[in-house]
């Protein structure tokens, strides 16, 4: 799916990047205008305690959009 998004950036002439990264180790070492963390933090916490806080501390973006699922699986 990252390659599909990267192709879309090229097709519309928009600068941007898409890649895969293991977020349990922290945020990728790139700067961004905004980071979308959609329904992600509870999944990280379930995999590894304190992973969500570490990710939030390491994101290099001035704006974070965070959402939580309405229901848990």
mmCIF file of N, CA and C in Angstrom:
data_model
loop_
_atom_site.group_PDB
_atom_site.id
_atom_site.type_symbol
_atom_site.label_atom_id
_atom_site.label_comp_id
_atom_site.label_asym_id
_atom_site.label_seq_id
_atom_site.Cartn_x
_atom_site.Cartn_y
_atom_site.Cartn_z
ATOM 1 N N UNK A 1 0.812 -1.188 0.000
ATOM 2 C CA UNK A 1 0.000 0.000 0.000
ATOM 3 C C UNK A 1 0.858 1.255 0.000
ATOM 4 N N UNK A 2 2.039 1.169 0.558
ATOM 5 C CA UNK A 2 2.929 2.331 0.529
ATOM 6 C C UNK A 2 3.297 2.664 -0.905
ATOM 7 N N UNK A 3 3.508 1.654 -1.743
ATOM 8 C CA UNK A 3 3.870 1.920 -3.140
ATOM 9 C C UNK A 3 2.698 2.546 -3.887
ATOM 10 N N UNK A 4 1.467 2.166 -3.554
ATOM 11 C CA UNK A 4 0.292 2.773 -4.170
ATOM 12 C C UNK A 4 0.219 4.255 -3.826
ATOM 13 N N UNK A 5 0.443 4.582 -2.571
ATOM 14 C CA UNK A 5 0.417 5.981 -2.143
ATOM 15 C C UNK A 5 1.557 6.767 -2.785
ATOM 16 N N UNK A 6 2.735 6.181 -2.855
ATOM 17 C CA UNK A 6 3.869 6.843 -3.503
ATOM 18 C C UNK A 6 3.554 7.105 -4.974
ATOM 19 N N UNK A 7 2.899 6.171 -5.644
ATOM 20 C CA UNK A 7 2.498 6.356 -7.049
ATOM 21 C C UNK A 7 1.494 7.491 -7.180
ATOM 22 N N UNK A 8 0.580 7.592 -6.217
ATOM 23 C CA UNK A 8 -0.405 8.673 -6.252
ATOM 24 C C UNK A 8 0.280 10.031 -6.140
ATOM 25 N N UNK A 9 1.251 10.156 -5.220
ATOM 26 C CA UNK A 9 1.993 11.416 -5.096
ATOM 27 C C UNK A 9 2.587 11.814 -6.445
ATOM 28 N N UNK A 10 3.204 10.870 -7.135
ATOM 29 C CA UNK A 10 3.816 11.136 -8.429
ATOM 30 C C UNK A 10 2.760 11.525 -9.459
ATOM 31 N N UNK A 11 1.659 10.794 -9.485
ATOM 32 C CA UNK A 11 0.615 11.036 -10.489
ATOM 33 C C UNK A 11 -0.005 12.424 -10.373
ATOM 34 N N UNK A 12 -0.152 12.925 -9.152
ATOM 35 C CA UNK A 12 -0.772 14.238 -8.965
ATOM 36 C C UNK A 12 0.258 15.357 -8.835
ATOM 37 N N UNK A 13 1.540 15.020 -8.974
ATOM 38 C CA UNK A 13 2.581 16.042 -8.901
ATOM 39 C C UNK A 13 2.765 16.618 -7.511
ATOM 40 N N UNK A 14 2.492 15.835 -6.505
ATOM 41 C CA UNK A 14 2.594 16.286 -5.113
ATOM 42 C C UNK A 14 3.860 15.716 -4.491
ATOM 43 N N UNK A 15 4.585 16.534 -3.758
ATOM 44 C CA UNK A 15 5.743 15.993 -3.057
ATOM 45 C C UNK A 15 5.242 15.233 -1.829
ATOM 46 N N UNK A 16 5.875 14.136 -1.550
ATOM 47 C CA UNK A 16 5.467 13.331 -0.405
ATOM 48 C C UNK A 16 6.176 12.000 -0.442
ATOM 49 N N UNK A 17 6.011 11.239 0.599
ATOM 50 C CA UNK A 17 6.658 9.935 0.682
ATOM 51 C C UNK A 17 5.755 8.976 1.435
ATOM 52 N N UNK A 18 5.883 7.715 1.108
ATOM 53 C CA UNK A 18 5.173 6.655 1.806
ATOM 54 C C UNK A 18 6.148 5.509 2.018
ATOM 55 N N UNK A 19 6.156 4.947 3.218
ATOM 56 C CA UNK A 19 7.087 3.862 3.516
ATOM 57 C C UNK A 19 6.554 3.070 4.697
ATOM 58 N N UNK A 20 7.135 1.919 4.919
ATOM 59 C CA UNK A 20 6.765 1.050 6.031
ATOM 60 C C UNK A 20 7.793 1.240 7.139
ATOM 61 N N UNK A 21 7.310 1.291 8.394
ATOM 62 C CA UNK A 21 8.209 1.497 9.529
ATOM 63 C C UNK A 21 7.628 0.798 10.751
ATOM 64 N N UNK A 22 8.452 0.137 11.543
ATOM 65 C CA UNK A 22 8.026 -0.515 12.778
ATOM 66 C C UNK A 22 7.897 0.539 13.873
ATOM 67 N N UNK A 23 6.674 0.896 14.234
ATOM 68 C CA UNK A 23 6.431 1.979 15.187
ATOM 69 C C UNK A 23 6.679 1.586 16.637
ATOM 70 N N UNK A 24 6.845 0.310 16.926
ATOM 71 C CA UNK A 24 7.185 -0.081 18.299
ATOM 72 C C UNK A 24 8.568 0.431 18.674
ATOM 73 N N UNK A 25 9.399 0.683 17.693
ATOM 74 C CA UNK A 25 10.731 1.225 17.938
ATOM 75 C C UNK A 25 10.768 2.742 17.952
ATOM 76 N N UNK A 26 9.627 3.395 17.771
ATOM 77 C CA UNK A 26 9.565 4.853 17.729
ATOM 78 C C UNK A 26 9.192 5.340 16.345
ATOM 79 N N UNK A 27 9.079 6.634 16.224
ATOM 80 C CA UNK A 27 8.690 7.246 14.949
ATOM 81 C C UNK A 27 9.839 7.173 13.954
ATOM 82 N N UNK A 28 9.522 7.200 12.672
ATOM 83 C CA UNK A 28 10.592 7.236 11.668
ATOM 84 C C UNK A 28 11.379 8.543 11.796
ATOM 85 N N UNK A 29 12.651 8.525 11.439
ATOM 86 C CA UNK A 29 13.489 9.722 11.594
ATOM 87 C C UNK A 29 13.305 10.725 10.456
ATOM 88 N N UNK A 30 12.072 11.164 10.264
ATOM 89 C CA UNK A 30 11.774 12.164 9.233
ATOM 90 C C UNK A 30 10.908 13.252 9.841
ATOM 91 N N UNK A 31 11.011 14.449 9.287
ATOM 92 C CA UNK A 31 10.163 15.547 9.722
ATOM 93 C C UNK A 31 8.944 15.595 8.829
ATOM 94 N N UNK A 32 7.804 15.963 9.415
ATOM 95 C CA UNK A 32 6.558 16.044 8.662
ATOM 96 C C UNK A 32 5.782 17.262 9.142
ATOM 97 N N UNK A 33 4.858 17.725 8.321
ATOM 98 C CA UNK A 33 3.985 18.825 8.715
ATOM 99 C C UNK A 33 2.907 18.348 9.677
ATOM 100 N N UNK A 34 2.445 17.125 9.460
ATOM 101 C CA UNK A 34 1.404 16.545 10.306
ATOM 102 C C UNK A 34 1.604 15.026 10.349
ATOM 103 N N UNK A 35 1.308 14.437 11.499
ATOM 104 C CA UNK A 35 1.377 12.978 11.648
ATOM 105 C C UNK A 35 -0.020 12.475 11.977
ATOM 106 N N UNK A 36 -0.489 11.498 11.209
ATOM 107 C CA UNK A 36 -1.798 10.899 11.421
ATOM 108 C C UNK A 36 -1.632 9.580 12.168
ATOM 109 N N UNK A 37 -2.062 9.556 13.406
ATOM 110 C CA UNK A 37 -1.972 8.359 14.243
ATOM 111 C C UNK A 37 -3.396 7.888 14.500
ATOM 112 N N UNK A 38 -3.978 7.250 13.501
ATOM 113 C CA UNK A 38 -5.396 6.919 13.518
ATOM 114 C C UNK A 38 -5.625 5.501 14.032
ATOM 115 N N UNK A 39 -6.326 5.399 15.153
ATOM 116 C CA UNK A 39 -6.676 4.122 15.788
ATOM 117 C C UNK A 39 -5.449 3.266 16.070
ATOM 118 N N UNK A 40 -4.341 3.886 16.343
ATOM 119 C CA UNK A 40 -3.058 3.202 16.445
ATOM 120 C C UNK A 40 -2.586 2.988 17.883
ATOM 121 N N UNK A 41 -2.750 3.975 18.726
ATOM 122 C CA UNK A 41 -2.128 3.931 20.051
ATOM 123 C C UNK A 41 -2.578 2.755 20.915
ATOM 124 N N UNK A 42 -3.862 2.387 20.949
ATOM 125 C CA UNK A 42 -4.229 1.216 21.757
ATOM 126 C C UNK A 42 -3.582 -0.081 21.255
ATOM 127 N N UNK A 43 -3.394 -0.188 19.957
ATOM 128 C CA UNK A 43 -2.746 -1.375 19.384
ATOM 129 C C UNK A 43 -1.290 -1.450 19.846
ATOM 130 N N UNK A 44 -0.601 -0.318 19.833
ATOM 131 C CA UNK A 44 0.788 -0.290 20.294
ATOM 132 C C UNK A 44 0.878 -0.642 21.775
ATOM 133 N N UNK A 45 -0.028 -0.090 22.574
ATOM 134 C CA UNK A 45 -0.015 -0.364 24.019
ATOM 135 C C UNK A 45 -0.269 -1.835 24.313
ATOM 136 N N UNK A 46 -1.112 -2.461 23.507
ATOM 137 C CA UNK A 46 -1.395 -3.874 23.702
ATOM 138 C C UNK A 46 -0.165 -4.719 23.354
ATOM 139 N N UNK A 47 0.582 -4.290 22.354
ATOM 140 C CA UNK A 47 1.779 -5.028 21.937
ATOM 141 C C UNK A 47 2.928 -4.822 22.911
ATOM 142 N N UNK A 48 3.041 -3.603 23.424
ATOM 143 C CA UNK A 48 4.173 -3.285 24.308
ATOM 144 C C UNK A 48 3.809 -2.103 25.201
ATOM 145 N N UNK A 49 3.777 -2.301 26.515
ATOM 146 C CA UNK A 49 3.447 -1.195 27.422
ATOM 147 C C UNK A 49 4.382 0.001 27.215
ATOM 148 N N UNK A 50 3.814 1.201 27.264
ATOM 149 C CA UNK A 50 4.538 2.470 27.133
ATOM 150 C C UNK A 50 4.948 2.791 25.694
ATOM 151 N N UNK A 51 4.582 1.938 24.732
ATOM 152 C CA UNK A 51 4.955 2.176 23.333
ATOM 153 C C UNK A 51 4.285 3.432 22.778
ATOM 154 N N UNK A 52 3.040 3.688 23.176
ATOM 155 C CA UNK A 52 2.331 4.871 22.666
ATOM 156 C C UNK A 52 3.021 6.159 23.114
ATOM 157 N N UNK A 53 3.398 6.225 24.379
ATOM 158 C CA UNK A 53 4.080 7.434 24.872
ATOM 159 C C UNK A 53 5.406 7.636 24.161
ATOM 160 N N UNK A 54 6.155 6.549 23.982
ATOM 161 C CA UNK A 54 7.445 6.665 23.286
ATOM 162 C C UNK A 54 7.255 7.151 21.853
ATOM 163 N N UNK A 55 6.217 6.652 21.193
ATOM 164 C CA UNK A 55 5.956 7.100 19.820
ATOM 165 C C UNK A 55 5.594 8.580 19.808
ATOM 166 N N UNK A 56 4.688 8.986 20.676
ATOM 167 C CA UNK A 56 4.282 10.398 20.713
ATOM 168 C C UNK A 56 5.461 11.312 21.009
ATOM 169 N N UNK A 57 6.369 10.868 21.869
ATOM 170 C CA UNK A 57 7.550 11.674 22.198
ATOM 171 C C UNK A 57 8.534 11.765 21.041
ATOM 172 N N UNK A 58 8.513 10.789 20.140
ATOM 173 C CA UNK A 58 9.528 10.755 19.086
ATOM 174 C C UNK A 58 9.056 11.278 17.732
ATOM 175 N N UNK A 59 7.759 11.532 17.575
ATOM 176 C CA UNK A 59 7.246 12.033 16.293
ATOM 177 C C UNK A 59 7.788 13.437 16.044
ATOM 178 N N UNK A 60 8.324 13.650 14.849
ATOM 179 C CA UNK A 60 8.894 14.949 14.478
ATOM 180 C C UNK A 60 7.905 15.707 13.589
ATOM 181 N N UNK A 61 6.797 16.142 14.199
ATOM 182 C CA UNK A 61 5.776 16.909 13.483
ATOM 183 C C UNK A 61 5.123 17.868 14.473
ATOM 184 N N UNK A 62 4.861 19.101 14.035
ATOM 185 C CA UNK A 62 4.229 20.062 14.942
ATOM 186 C C UNK A 62 2.755 19.754 15.201
ATOM 187 N N UNK A 63 2.115 19.004 14.301
ATOM 188 C CA UNK A 63 0.705 18.656 14.457
ATOM 189 C C UNK A 63 0.535 17.144 14.481
ATOM 190 N N UNK A 64 -0.178 16.665 15.485
ATOM 191 C CA UNK A 64 -0.504 15.247 15.579
ATOM 192 C C UNK A 64 -2.020 15.107 15.538
ATOM 193 N N UNK A 65 -2.508 14.236 14.688
ATOM 194 C CA UNK A 65 -3.929 13.905 14.652
ATOM 195 C C UNK A 65 -4.040 12.491 15.208
ATOM 196 N N UNK A 66 -4.679 12.371 16.368
ATOM 197 C CA UNK A 66 -4.775 11.089 17.062
ATOM 198 C C UNK A 66 -6.249 10.723 17.182
ATOM 199 N N UNK A 67 -6.572 9.488 16.832
ATOM 200 C CA UNK A 67 -7.938 9.000 17.030
ATOM 201 C C UNK A 67 -7.884 7.662 17.741
ATOM 202 N N UNK A 68 -8.989 7.309 18.368
ATOM 203 C CA UNK A 68 -9.129 6.037 19.061
ATOM 204 C C UNK A 68 -10.331 5.303 18.493
ATOM 205 N N UNK A 69 -10.297 3.978 18.465
ATOM 206 C CA UNK A 69 -11.449 3.242 17.958
ATOM 207 C C UNK A 69 -12.661 3.424 18.861
ATOM 208 N N UNK A 70 -13.845 3.418 18.278
ATOM 209 C CA UNK A 70 -15.072 3.546 19.054
ATOM 210 C C UNK A 70 -15.320 2.290 19.883
ATOM 211 N N UNK A 71 -14.886 1.148 19.364
ATOM 212 C CA UNK A 71 -15.043 -0.115 20.070
ATOM 213 C C UNK A 71 -13.751 -0.893 19.974
ATOM 214 N N UNK A 72 -13.548 -1.740 20.944
ATOM 215 C CA UNK A 72 -12.366 -2.594 20.950
ATOM 216 C C UNK A 72 -12.710 -3.957 20.368
ATOM 217 N N UNK A 73 -11.756 -4.533 19.657
ATOM 218 C CA UNK A 73 -11.969 -5.899 19.158
ATOM 219 C C UNK A 73 -11.760 -6.815 20.296
#
